[in-house]
Amino acid sequence: MVDVGIIGAGTAGLHLALLLQQAGITTRIYTDRSAEQVAAGRPQNSVSHHAPTIAREDAMGVNFWPAEDYGYQVHYHHLNVPDGPPVFRGDFLRPSRVLDYRIYLPRLMGEYEQRGGTIEQRAVEPGDFEQLARRHDLIVVAAGKRSFAEYFGERPEISPYSAPQRHLAVGFWDGVEQTEPRAVTMSISPGHGELLDLPITTFDGFASALLCENVPGGDLEVLMAQRESDDPEAYRKLTLAKLAEHHPTVRARIDESKFRLMRPGDILQGAVRPVVREDYRLLDDGTVVLALGDAHATVDPVTGQGANSASFEAQVAADAIIEDGVVDERFAQKVALRRRERVDGLSTWVNTMIATPTPPHLQKLLGAMSGMRTLCDEFTENFSHPHRNGDMVATPERVDAAIARHSALGG
């Protein structure tokens, strides 16, 4: 029977562990933080879980937050340009959900242990892999720290950026009126950045996760550069002012008297460089070290896909382990092949979305979406199938084809 060591207790590591646990395969998770430390820490992200991920949670028996109660099924889009289109709408076929990971990850960690799994709290570095290989038949690296990124190396053909393309700030804010129906709003201020307003469930109920994707050198970059912790009130006022100028449809739903972080420190500020890494390496004894989740691919959060990609990769790896019962290099090649279309397509989509200046064919697509409900619906539904949007935006000819297809449908 195969024995698997999993480094990291994020979505990729936990979903892989739970899937293998269901199949009776022995696993051990290594993580440097306990469930209690995760719950008491700072926010980790504002990622949505889309329908395929939620279906996977159902199958694993860990969907404790049904999307019917906690989710949303609509995207609103707004382009803040003179004489631009009004807010336009796209619908999902099945709902998505945004949940504070300080709630999500500890609950899954506890469930894994209750079902007999072992979580060992320790820091792991690449220098520890040889020792872990004496205990496990397969080592899966599902944590995104720098030493692991350097260990696997990059795929330059799908990693075009040498630096982050957005400077990020995401806070969990009270005082933002929810839309009806509940929805994610994406507002674009050309040359300055994007704002995603996500209805997130936190410890204290629903909040708005305002994810500010700020172009370096643009007017909104200050939302990352000015540290909220230095002067929370000054940062609150700064946020309101920048929203009024660049994202007015969101600012219009804010009650200034109630606008504050849900809890002190409920904010993340930083930057992410999107990159796809090599799939695996072999130790001297032939043991496979497989990259999974953030160790394999890091994407800018503008499309909220990190956790969905991690969960998908976990399913691919679990299926291959269960099917083969052998974790040799052929197994690793199978995993690499099966996940490549989705991972590479997602990277194409995200890298196009964050290109500066915005590519003309992407501008053309967004403009067409404002007047074609069926096209906007397709683009929205493809958040559940991100490689399809990667296909759509890959070239100007593909954008033209998508617009022509929906024009023939009558929009």
mmCIF file of C-alpha atoms in Angstrom:
data_model
loop_
_atom_site.group_PDB
_atom_site.id
_atom_site.type_symbol
_atom_site.label_atom_id
_atom_site.label_comp_id
_atom_site.label_asym_id
_atom_site.label_seq_id
_atom_site.Cartn_x
_atom_site.Cartn_y
_atom_site.Cartn_z
ATOM 1 C CA MET A 1 0.000 0.000 0.000
ATOM 2 C CA VAL A 2 1.301 3.444 -0.964
ATOM 3 C CA ASP A 3 2.233 5.839 1.856
ATOM 4 C CA VAL A 4 2.116 9.565 1.034
ATOM 5 C CA GLY A 5 3.752 12.462 2.880
ATOM 6 C CA ILE A 6 2.061 15.806 2.215
ATOM 7 C CA ILE A 7 3.813 19.078 3.025
ATOM 8 C CA GLY A 8 1.296 21.866 3.561
ATOM 9 C CA ALA A 9 -2.203 22.091 5.031
ATOM 10 C CA GLY A 10 -3.819 24.431 2.553
ATOM 11 C CA THR A 11 -6.494 23.489 0.043
ATOM 12 C CA ALA A 12 -4.215 21.303 -2.096
ATOM 13 C CA GLY A 13 -2.736 19.364 0.805
ATOM 14 C CA LEU A 14 -5.968 18.885 2.721
ATOM 15 C CA HIS A 15 -8.061 17.933 -0.300
ATOM 16 C CA LEU A 16 -5.444 15.404 -1.411
ATOM 17 C CA ALA A 17 -5.230 13.954 2.098
ATOM 18 C CA LEU A 18 -9.006 13.663 2.425
ATOM 19 C CA LEU A 19 -9.419 12.097 -1.014
ATOM 20 C CA LEU A 20 -6.716 9.507 -0.339
ATOM 21 C CA GLN A 21 -8.081 8.877 3.140
ATOM 22 C CA GLN A 22 -11.428 7.945 1.594
ATOM 23 C CA ALA A 23 -9.594 5.360 -0.538
ATOM 24 C CA GLY A 24 -7.833 3.838 2.457
ATOM 25 C CA ILE A 25 -4.390 5.198 1.513
ATOM 26 C CA THR A 26 -2.085 6.202 4.377
ATOM 27 C CA THR A 27 -1.108 9.870 4.480
ATOM 28 C CA ARG A 28 0.626 12.237 6.868
ATOM 29 C CA ILE A 29 0.422 16.028 6.649
ATOM 30 C CA TYR A 30 3.365 18.204 7.660
ATOM 31 C CA THR A 31 2.624 21.846 8.466
ATOM 32 C CA ASP A 32 4.284 24.543 10.507
ATOM 33 C CA ARG A 33 1.018 25.871 11.968
ATOM 34 C CA SER A 34 -1.654 24.194 14.049
ATOM 35 C CA ALA A 35 -5.354 24.591 13.349
ATOM 36 C CA GLU A 36 -5.592 26.916 16.328
ATOM 37 C CA GLN A 37 -2.784 29.103 14.997
ATOM 38 C CA VAL A 38 -4.449 29.311 11.585
ATOM 39 C CA ALA A 39 -7.773 30.317 13.145
ATOM 40 C CA ALA A 40 -6.111 33.015 15.254
ATOM 41 C CA GLY A 41 -3.945 34.398 12.444
ATOM 42 C CA ARG A 42 -4.375 37.060 9.812
ATOM 43 C CA PRO A 43 -6.597 36.555 6.749
ATOM 44 C CA GLN A 44 -5.058 34.295 4.119
ATOM 45 C CA ASN A 45 -6.988 35.209 0.981
ATOM 46 C CA SER A 46 -10.418 36.057 -0.404
ATOM 47 C CA VAL A 47 -10.748 33.231 -2.888
ATOM 48 C CA SER A 48 -14.067 31.924 -4.169
ATOM 49 C CA HIS A 49 -14.809 28.223 -4.317
ATOM 50 C CA HIS A 50 -16.643 27.552 -7.555
ATOM 51 C CA ALA A 51 -19.067 24.757 -8.363
ATOM 52 C CA PRO A 52 -16.552 21.994 -9.251
ATOM 53 C CA THR A 53 -14.659 22.604 -6.003
ATOM 54 C CA ILE A 54 -17.873 22.623 -3.984
ATOM 55 C CA ALA A 55 -18.933 19.364 -5.672
ATOM 56 C CA ARG A 56 -15.579 17.888 -4.634
ATOM 57 C CA GLU A 57 -16.203 19.026 -1.066
ATOM 58 C CA ASP A 58 -19.604 17.321 -1.201
ATOM 59 C CA ALA A 59 -17.959 14.078 -2.323
ATOM 60 C CA MET A 60 -15.400 14.310 0.492
ATOM 61 C CA GLY A 61 -18.109 15.006 3.059
ATOM 62 C CA VAL A 62 -16.683 18.401 4.051
ATOM 63 C CA ASN A 63 -19.157 20.850 2.533
ATOM 64 C CA PHE A 64 -20.209 22.357 5.848
ATOM 65 C CA TRP A 65 -21.208 25.654 4.241
ATOM 66 C CA PRO A 66 -23.833 24.936 1.547
ATOM 67 C CA ALA A 67 -23.672 27.420 -1.298
ATOM 68 C CA GLU A 68 -27.453 27.744 -1.190
ATOM 69 C CA ASP A 69 -27.037 29.490 2.184
ATOM 70 C CA TYR A 70 -23.548 30.988 1.957
ATOM 71 C CA GLY A 71 -23.026 31.434 -1.765
ATOM 72 C CA TYR A 72 -23.720 33.702 -4.711
ATOM 73 C CA GLN A 73 -24.572 33.070 -8.357
ATOM 74 C CA VAL A 74 -24.040 36.411 -10.107
ATOM 75 C CA HIS A 75 -21.152 38.604 -11.295
ATOM 76 C CA TYR A 76 -21.615 42.327 -11.847
ATOM 77 C CA HIS A 77 -19.065 44.159 -14.017
ATOM 78 C CA HIS A 78 -18.346 47.870 -14.241
ATOM 79 C CA LEU A 79 -15.858 49.778 -16.405
ATOM 80 C CA ASN A 80 -15.104 53.177 -14.889
ATOM 81 C CA VAL A 81 -14.528 55.114 -18.116
ATOM 82 C CA PRO A 82 -16.207 58.265 -19.466
ATOM 83 C CA ASP A 83 -19.499 57.374 -21.152
ATOM 84 C CA GLY A 84 -18.743 53.751 -20.356
ATOM 85 C CA PRO A 85 -21.369 51.036 -20.149
ATOM 86 C CA PRO A 86 -23.509 50.710 -17.031
ATOM 87 C CA VAL A 87 -23.053 47.807 -14.679
ATOM 88 C CA PHE A 88 -23.681 44.586 -16.580
ATOM 89 C CA ARG A 89 -24.410 41.108 -15.302
ATOM 90 C CA GLY A 90 -23.363 37.495 -15.840
ATOM 91 C CA ASP A 91 -24.804 34.428 -14.115
ATOM 92 C CA PHE A 92 -23.338 31.096 -13.043
ATOM 93 C CA LEU A 93 -25.221 27.876 -13.687
ATOM 94 C CA ARG A 94 -24.418 26.768 -10.111
ATOM 95 C CA PRO A 95 -23.485 28.928 -7.120
ATOM 96 C CA SER A 96 -20.037 29.742 -5.769
ATOM 97 C CA ARG A 97 -18.998 30.593 -2.199
ATOM 98 C CA VAL A 98 -16.416 32.756 -0.399
ATOM 99 C CA LEU A 99 -15.397 31.675 3.115
ATOM 100 C CA ASP A 100 -12.772 33.010 5.525
ATOM 101 C CA TYR A 101 -9.936 30.484 5.401
ATOM 102 C CA ARG A 102 -9.386 30.919 9.132
ATOM 103 C CA ILE A 103 -12.681 29.049 9.419
ATOM 104 C CA TYR A 104 -12.279 26.703 6.460
ATOM 105 C CA LEU A 105 -8.803 25.247 6.917
ATOM 106 C CA PRO A 106 -9.016 24.471 10.658
ATOM 107 C CA ARG A 107 -12.357 22.714 10.128
ATOM 108 C CA LEU A 108 -10.881 20.480 7.415
ATOM 109 C CA MET A 109 -7.769 19.826 9.491
ATOM 110 C CA GLY A 110 -9.976 18.678 12.343
ATOM 111 C CA GLU A 111 -12.079 16.495 10.057
ATOM 112 C CA TYR A 112 -8.977 14.801 8.625
ATOM 113 C CA GLU A 113 -7.694 14.000 12.114
ATOM 114 C CA GLN A 114 -11.092 12.773 13.321
ATOM 115 C CA ARG A 115 -11.090 10.299 10.437
ATOM 116 C CA GLY A 116 -7.747 8.921 11.557
ATOM 117 C CA GLY A 117 -5.272 11.147 9.723
ATOM 118 C CA THR A 118 -2.065 12.458 11.269
ATOM 119 C CA ILE A 119 -0.906 16.075 11.173
ATOM 120 C CA GLU A 120 2.670 16.629 12.296
ATOM 121 C CA GLN A 121 3.530 20.195 13.177
ATOM 122 C CA ARG A 122 7.035 20.915 11.952
ATOM 123 C CA ALA A 123 8.834 23.089 9.445
ATOM 124 C CA VAL A 124 10.058 21.241 6.343
ATOM 125 C CA GLU A 125 12.701 22.354 3.848
ATOM 126 C CA PRO A 126 13.973 20.677 0.670
ATOM 127 C CA GLY A 127 16.934 19.384 2.660
ATOM 128 C CA ASP A 128 14.478 17.213 4.614
ATOM 129 C CA PHE A 129 13.140 15.363 1.569
ATOM 130 C CA GLU A 130 15.685 12.534 1.696
ATOM 131 C CA GLN A 131 14.760 11.810 5.309
ATOM 132 C CA LEU A 132 11.030 11.936 4.533
ATOM 133 C CA ALA A 133 11.562 9.533 1.625
ATOM 134 C CA ARG A 134 12.634 6.870 4.134
ATOM 135 C CA ARG A 135 9.144 7.106 5.656
ATOM 136 C CA HIS A 136 6.976 7.709 2.582
ATOM 137 C CA ASP A 137 6.710 6.310 -0.949
ATOM 138 C CA LEU A 138 5.703 9.709 -2.360
ATOM 139 C CA ILE A 139 6.373 13.256 -1.192
ATOM 140 C CA VAL A 140 3.853 15.899 -2.232
ATOM 141 C CA VAL A 141 4.845 19.533 -1.728
ATOM 142 C CA ALA A 142 1.666 21.603 -1.399
ATOM 143 C CA ALA A 143 3.052 24.731 0.247
ATOM 144 C CA GLY A 144 4.166 27.841 -1.566
ATOM 145 C CA LYS A 145 7.215 29.101 0.291
ATOM 146 C CA ARG A 146 10.257 30.366 -1.586
ATOM 147 C CA SER A 147 12.564 27.429 -0.923
ATOM 148 C CA PHE A 148 10.068 25.043 -2.541
ATOM 149 C CA ALA A 149 9.615 27.367 -5.528
ATOM 150 C CA GLU A 150 13.366 27.397 -6.068
ATOM 151 C CA TYR A 151 13.545 23.620 -5.667
ATOM 152 C CA PHE A 152 11.177 22.920 -8.572
ATOM 153 C CA GLY A 153 12.174 25.756 -10.905
ATOM 154 C CA GLU A 154 9.980 27.644 -13.360
ATOM 155 C CA ARG A 155 8.476 26.951 -16.750
ATOM 156 C CA PRO A 156 9.476 30.164 -18.539
ATOM 157 C CA GLU A 157 7.182 29.627 -21.528
ATOM 158 C CA ILE A 158 4.107 30.022 -19.277
ATOM 159 C CA SER A 159 5.661 32.420 -16.713
ATOM 160 C CA PRO A 160 6.157 35.682 -18.630
ATOM 161 C CA TYR A 161 6.439 38.150 -15.749
ATOM 162 C CA SER A 162 9.613 38.818 -13.769
ATOM 163 C CA ALA A 163 7.766 40.909 -11.160
ATOM 164 C CA PRO A 164 4.235 41.226 -9.729
ATOM 165 C CA GLN A 165 1.844 43.004 -12.066
ATOM 166 C CA ARG A 166 -0.502 44.155 -9.288
ATOM 167 C CA HIS A 167 0.089 45.501 -5.794
ATOM 168 C CA LEU A 168 -2.615 43.991 -3.640
ATOM 169 C CA ALA A 169 -4.719 44.984 -0.671
ATOM 170 C CA VAL A 170 -7.659 42.899 0.542
ATOM 171 C CA GLY A 171 -9.636 43.720 3.647
ATOM 172 C CA PHE A 172 -12.760 42.208 5.193
ATOM 173 C CA TRP A 173 -14.994 45.270 5.572
ATOM 174 C CA ASP A 174 -18.269 45.938 7.363
ATOM 175 C CA GLY A 175 -20.678 48.620 6.170
ATOM 176 C CA VAL A 176 -20.877 47.560 2.512
ATOM 177 C CA GLU A 177 -24.454 46.796 1.487
ATOM 178 C CA GLN A 178 -24.815 43.409 -0.184
ATOM 179 C CA THR A 179 -26.224 43.388 -3.694
ATOM 180 C CA GLU A 180 -29.556 41.759 -4.460
ATOM 181 C CA PRO A 181 -29.120 39.050 -5.517
ATOM 182 C CA ARG A 182 -25.885 38.454 -3.627
ATOM 183 C CA ALA A 183 -23.032 38.772 -6.118
ATOM 184 C CA VAL A 184 -19.399 39.485 -6.784
ATOM 185 C CA THR A 185 -18.787 42.918 -8.297
ATOM 186 C CA MET A 186 -15.756 43.504 -10.507
ATOM 187 C CA SER A 187 -14.952 47.147 -11.176
ATOM 188 C CA ILE A 188 -12.160 48.184 -13.552
ATOM 189 C CA SER A 189 -10.378 51.539 -13.494
ATOM 190 C CA PRO A 190 -8.216 51.472 -16.637
ATOM 191 C CA GLY A 191 -4.570 52.179 -15.932
ATOM 192 C CA HIS A 192 -5.068 51.984 -12.185
ATOM 193 C CA GLY A 193 -6.461 48.559 -11.385
ATOM 194 C CA GLU A 194 -9.396 46.345 -10.548
ATOM 195 C CA LEU A 195 -11.595 45.936 -7.502
ATOM 196 C CA LEU A 196 -13.372 42.728 -6.597
ATOM 197 C CA ASP A 197 -16.121 43.033 -3.988
ATOM 198 C CA LEU A 198 -16.725 39.498 -2.706
ATOM 199 C CA PRO A 199 -19.480 38.486 -0.231
ATOM 200 C CA ILE A 200 -17.408 36.546 2.294
ATOM 201 C CA THR A 201 -18.532 34.625 5.369
ATOM 202 C CA THR A 202 -16.291 35.502 8.317
ATOM 203 C CA PHE A 203 -16.339 34.771 12.045
ATOM 204 C CA ASP A 204 -18.906 37.547 12.505
ATOM 205 C CA GLY A 205 -21.164 36.811 9.551
ATOM 206 C CA PHE A 206 -21.204 38.265 6.038
ATOM 207 C CA ALA A 207 -18.685 40.930 5.095
ATOM 208 C CA SER A 208 -17.313 42.400 1.881
ATOM 209 C CA ALA A 209 -13.847 41.246 0.966
ATOM 210 C CA LEU A 210 -12.630 44.235 -1.038
ATOM 211 C CA LEU A 211 -9.724 42.978 -3.126
ATOM 212 C CA CYS A 212 -7.900 45.944 -4.647
ATOM 213 C CA GLU A 213 -5.690 44.919 -7.578
ATOM 214 C CA ASN A 214 -3.552 48.018 -8.039
ATOM 215 C CA VAL A 215 -1.343 48.746 -11.043
ATOM 216 C CA PRO A 216 2.211 49.603 -9.938
ATOM 217 C CA GLY A 217 2.711 53.336 -10.423
ATOM 218 C CA GLY A 218 -1.037 53.986 -10.701
ATOM 219 C CA ASP A 219 -3.156 56.171 -8.447
ATOM 220 C CA LEU A 220 -4.388 53.157 -6.448
ATOM 221 C CA GLU A 221 -0.955 51.753 -5.613
ATOM 222 C CA VAL A 222 -1.054 53.663 -2.321
ATOM 223 C CA LEU A 223 -3.614 51.156 -1.006
ATOM 224 C CA MET A 224 -0.813 48.611 -0.825
ATOM 225 C CA ALA A 225 2.051 50.985 -0.054
ATOM 226 C CA GLN A 226 0.408 52.740 2.908
ATOM 227 C CA ARG A 227 0.322 50.268 5.779
ATOM 228 C CA GLU A 228 -3.106 50.025 7.364
ATOM 229 C CA SER A 229 -1.604 49.141 10.736
ATOM 230 C CA ASP A 230 0.278 52.462 10.930
ATOM 231 C CA ASP A 231 -2.943 54.508 11.112
ATOM 232 C CA PRO A 232 -6.171 52.496 10.677
ATOM 233 C CA GLU A 233 -8.431 55.562 10.545
ATOM 234 C CA ALA A 234 -6.323 57.303 7.924
ATOM 235 C CA TYR A 235 -6.313 54.110 5.837
ATOM 236 C CA ARG A 236 -10.101 53.781 6.150
ATOM 237 C CA LYS A 237 -10.573 57.325 4.852
ATOM 238 C CA LEU A 238 -8.038 56.733 2.082
ATOM 239 C CA THR A 239 -9.921 53.621 0.974
ATOM 240 C CA LEU A 240 -13.227 55.524 0.837
ATOM 241 C CA ALA A 241 -11.675 58.308 -1.218
ATOM 242 C CA LYS A 242 -10.064 55.954 -3.721
ATOM 243 C CA LEU A 243 -13.259 53.930 -4.087
ATOM 244 C CA ALA A 244 -15.244 57.095 -4.791
ATOM 245 C CA GLU A 245 -12.850 58.088 -7.569
ATOM 246 C CA HIS A 246 -12.096 54.737 -9.179
ATOM 247 C CA HIS A 247 -14.861 52.307 -8.181
ATOM 248 C CA PRO A 248 -17.980 54.444 -7.646
ATOM 249 C CA THR A 249 -20.545 51.672 -7.982
ATOM 250 C CA VAL A 250 -19.064 49.956 -4.925
ATOM 251 C CA ARG A 251 -18.622 53.223 -3.019
ATOM 252 C CA ALA A 252 -22.325 53.946 -3.526
ATOM 253 C CA ARG A 253 -23.203 50.884 -1.430
ATOM 254 C CA ILE A 254 -21.033 51.879 1.542
ATOM 255 C CA ASP A 255 -22.400 53.393 4.741
ATOM 256 C CA GLU A 256 -19.436 55.516 5.833
ATOM 257 C CA SER A 257 -20.523 55.474 9.483
ATOM 258 C CA LYS A 258 -20.308 51.667 9.550
ATOM 259 C CA PHE A 259 -17.350 51.175 7.219
ATOM 260 C CA ARG A 260 -14.543 49.486 9.138
ATOM 261 C CA LEU A 261 -12.626 46.220 9.129
ATOM 262 C CA MET A 262 -14.641 43.402 10.655
ATOM 263 C CA ARG A 263 -11.824 42.826 13.149
ATOM 264 C CA PRO A 264 -8.599 44.762 13.706
ATOM 265 C CA GLY A 265 -5.962 43.405 11.347
ATOM 266 C CA ASP A 266 -8.452 41.863 8.904
ATOM 267 C CA ILE A 267 -6.366 42.979 5.924
ATOM 268 C CA LEU A 268 -3.570 41.680 3.715
ATOM 269 C CA GLN A 269 -1.220 43.908 1.713
ATOM 270 C CA GLY A 270 1.449 42.619 -0.641
ATOM 271 C CA ALA A 271 2.102 41.358 -4.151
ATOM 272 C CA VAL A 272 2.167 38.063 -6.048
ATOM 273 C CA ARG A 273 4.217 37.194 -9.112
ATOM 274 C CA PRO A 274 2.292 34.715 -11.275
ATOM 275 C CA VAL A 275 4.435 31.700 -12.161
ATOM 276 C CA VAL A 276 4.047 28.039 -13.167
ATOM 277 C CA ARG A 277 6.752 25.644 -11.977
ATOM 278 C CA GLU A 278 8.019 22.255 -13.056
ATOM 279 C CA ASP A 279 5.753 19.385 -12.072
ATOM 280 C CA TYR A 280 8.112 17.142 -10.119
ATOM 281 C CA ARG A 281 11.642 16.095 -9.279
ATOM 282 C CA LEU A 282 13.194 12.738 -8.464
ATOM 283 C CA LEU A 283 15.376 12.085 -5.451
ATOM 284 C CA ASP A 284 18.542 9.988 -5.835
ATOM 285 C CA ASP A 285 16.656 6.884 -4.721
ATOM 286 C CA GLY A 286 13.926 7.482 -7.328
ATOM 287 C CA THR A 287 11.304 8.854 -4.933
ATOM 288 C CA VAL A 288 8.999 11.334 -6.653
ATOM 289 C CA VAL A 289 8.659 14.800 -5.134
ATOM 290 C CA LEU A 290 5.480 16.207 -6.689
ATOM 291 C CA ALA A 291 4.609 19.915 -6.772
ATOM 292 C CA LEU A 292 0.957 20.619 -5.985
ATOM 293 C CA GLY A 293 -1.120 23.760 -5.535
ATOM 294 C CA ASP A 294 0.895 26.862 -4.687
ATOM 295 C CA ALA A 295 4.154 24.938 -5.013
ATOM 296 C CA HIS A 296 3.230 24.204 -8.628
ATOM 297 C CA ALA A 297 1.428 27.333 -9.806
ATOM 298 C CA THR A 298 0.985 30.762 -8.273
ATOM 299 C CA VAL A 299 -1.637 32.987 -9.887
ATOM 300 C CA ASP A 300 -2.593 36.584 -9.311
ATOM 301 C CA PRO A 301 -5.909 36.577 -7.390
ATOM 302 C CA VAL A 302 -7.753 38.816 -9.870
ATOM 303 C CA THR A 303 -9.846 35.830 -11.002
ATOM 304 C CA GLY A 304 -10.016 34.148 -7.569
ATOM 305 C CA GLN A 305 -8.757 30.814 -8.857
ATOM 306 C CA GLY A 306 -5.914 29.734 -6.552
ATOM 307 C CA ALA A 307 -7.883 27.386 -4.312
ATOM 308 C CA ASN A 308 -9.936 25.986 -7.190
ATOM 309 C CA SER A 309 -6.782 25.156 -9.104
ATOM 310 C CA ALA A 310 -5.281 23.583 -5.967
ATOM 311 C CA SER A 311 -8.362 21.429 -5.410
ATOM 312 C CA PHE A 312 -8.384 20.337 -9.052
ATOM 313 C CA GLU A 313 -4.718 19.367 -8.843
ATOM 314 C CA ALA A 314 -5.414 17.379 -5.674
ATOM 315 C CA GLN A 315 -8.126 15.417 -7.486
ATOM 316 C CA VAL A 316 -5.816 14.685 -10.422
ATOM 317 C CA ALA A 317 -3.044 13.448 -8.127
ATOM 318 C CA ALA A 318 -5.425 11.378 -5.990
ATOM 319 C CA ASP A 319 -6.976 9.731 -9.039
ATOM 320 C CA ALA A 320 -3.568 8.753 -10.403
ATOM 321 C CA ILE A 321 -2.396 7.353 -7.060
ATOM 322 C CA ILE A 322 -5.570 5.320 -6.635
ATOM 323 C CA GLU A 323 -5.582 4.062 -10.236
ATOM 324 C CA ASP A 324 -1.931 3.021 -10.409
ATOM 325 C CA GLY A 325 -1.010 2.009 -6.886
ATOM 326 C CA VAL A 326 2.520 2.903 -8.013
ATOM 327 C CA VAL A 327 4.107 6.327 -7.518
ATOM 328 C CA ASP A 328 7.033 6.239 -9.928
ATOM 329 C CA GLU A 329 8.061 8.731 -12.611
ATOM 330 C CA ARG A 330 5.359 7.478 -14.975
ATOM 331 C CA PHE A 331 2.798 8.378 -12.306
ATOM 332 C CA ALA A 332 4.317 11.875 -12.055
ATOM 333 C CA GLN A 333 4.216 12.283 -15.838
ATOM 334 C CA LYS A 334 0.562 11.260 -15.853
ATOM 335 C CA VAL A 335 -0.294 13.904 -13.268
ATOM 336 C CA ALA A 336 1.646 16.531 -15.224
ATOM 337 C CA LEU A 337 -0.160 15.707 -18.465
ATOM 338 C CA ARG A 338 -3.653 15.592 -16.968
ATOM 339 C CA ARG A 339 -3.472 18.929 -15.238
ATOM 340 C CA ARG A 340 -1.557 20.898 -17.845
ATOM 341 C CA GLU A 341 -4.475 22.057 -20.007
ATOM 342 C CA ARG A 342 -6.294 23.571 -17.040
ATOM 343 C CA VAL A 343 -3.260 25.051 -15.295
ATOM 344 C CA ASP A 344 -1.765 26.519 -18.470
ATOM 345 C CA GLY A 345 -5.142 27.823 -19.651
ATOM 346 C CA LEU A 346 -5.769 29.487 -16.293
ATOM 347 C CA SER A 347 -2.345 31.114 -16.433
ATOM 348 C CA THR A 348 -3.041 32.440 -19.935
ATOM 349 C CA TRP A 349 -6.308 33.972 -18.758
ATOM 350 C CA VAL A 350 -4.877 35.569 -15.608
ATOM 351 C CA ASN A 351 -1.733 36.832 -17.336
ATOM 352 C CA THR A 352 -3.889 38.474 -20.006
ATOM 353 C CA MET A 353 -6.182 40.058 -17.420
ATOM 354 C CA ILE A 354 -3.282 41.703 -15.559
ATOM 355 C CA ALA A 355 -1.295 42.836 -18.594
ATOM 356 C CA THR A 356 -0.539 46.570 -18.613
ATOM 357 C CA PRO A 357 -1.721 48.269 -20.702
ATOM 358 C CA THR A 358 -4.832 46.171 -21.152
ATOM 359 C CA PRO A 359 -4.564 44.285 -24.469
ATOM 360 C CA PRO A 360 -6.943 45.707 -27.095
ATOM 361 C CA HIS A 361 -8.604 42.331 -27.691
ATOM 362 C CA LEU A 362 -9.422 42.038 -23.958
ATOM 363 C CA GLN A 363 -10.886 45.551 -24.039
ATOM 364 C CA LYS A 364 -12.955 44.490 -27.041
ATOM 365 C CA LEU A 365 -14.233 41.406 -25.194
ATOM 366 C CA LEU A 366 -15.228 43.391 -22.100
ATOM 367 C CA GLY A 367 -16.997 45.950 -24.262
ATOM 368 C CA ALA A 368 -18.896 43.227 -26.090
ATOM 369 C CA MET A 369 -19.866 41.589 -22.781
ATOM 370 C CA SER A 370 -21.592 44.815 -21.732
ATOM 371 C CA GLY A 371 -24.040 44.449 -24.622
ATOM 372 C CA MET A 372 -24.315 40.664 -24.913
ATOM 373 C CA ARG A 373 -25.825 38.916 -21.910
ATOM 374 C CA THR A 374 -25.077 35.432 -23.254
ATOM 375 C CA LEU A 375 -21.395 36.294 -23.713
ATOM 376 C CA CYS A 376 -21.228 37.741 -20.202
ATOM 377 C CA ASP A 377 -22.915 34.596 -18.855
ATOM 378 C CA GLU A 378 -20.383 32.378 -20.623
ATOM 379 C CA PHE A 379 -17.433 34.407 -19.326
ATOM 380 C CA THR A 380 -18.892 34.202 -15.797
ATOM 381 C CA GLU A 381 -19.612 30.472 -15.937
ATOM 382 C CA ASN A 382 -16.051 29.921 -17.106
ATOM 383 C CA PHE A 383 -14.802 30.947 -13.661
ATOM 384 C CA SER A 384 -15.746 27.332 -12.914
ATOM 385 C CA HIS A 385 -13.759 26.191 -15.977
ATOM 386 C CA PRO A 386 -10.942 28.764 -16.209
ATOM 387 C CA HIS A 387 -9.024 27.174 -19.065
ATOM 388 C CA ARG A 388 -12.013 27.990 -21.287
ATOM 389 C CA ASN A 389 -11.536 31.700 -20.629
ATOM 390 C CA GLY A 390 -7.844 31.130 -21.284
ATOM 391 C CA ASP A 391 -8.822 29.794 -24.697
ATOM 392 C CA MET A 392 -11.180 32.711 -25.290
ATOM 393 C CA VAL A 393 -8.675 35.502 -24.569
ATOM 394 C CA ALA A 394 -5.547 33.820 -25.954
ATOM 395 C CA THR A 395 -5.574 35.738 -29.267
ATOM 396 C CA PRO A 396 -7.560 38.539 -30.947
ATOM 397 C CA GLU A 397 -8.946 35.975 -33.397
ATOM 398 C CA ARG A 398 -10.374 33.906 -30.552
ATOM 399 C CA VAL A 399 -12.057 36.955 -29.024
ATOM 400 C CA ASP A 400 -13.560 37.803 -32.410
ATOM 401 C CA ALA A 401 -14.831 34.247 -32.760
ATOM 402 C CA ALA A 402 -16.510 34.343 -29.342
ATOM 403 C CA ILE A 403 -18.185 37.670 -30.118
ATOM 404 C CA ALA A 404 -19.373 36.405 -33.516
ATOM 405 C CA ARG A 405 -20.793 33.256 -31.981
ATOM 406 C CA HIS A 406 -22.878 35.221 -29.468
ATOM 407 C CA SER A 407 -23.913 37.785 -32.060
ATOM 408 C CA ALA A 408 -25.390 34.901 -34.021
ATOM 409 C CA LEU A 409 -27.327 33.915 -30.910
ATOM 410 C CA GLY A 410 -28.750 37.398 -30.651
ATOM 411 C CA GLY A 411 -26.647 38.391 -27.620
#
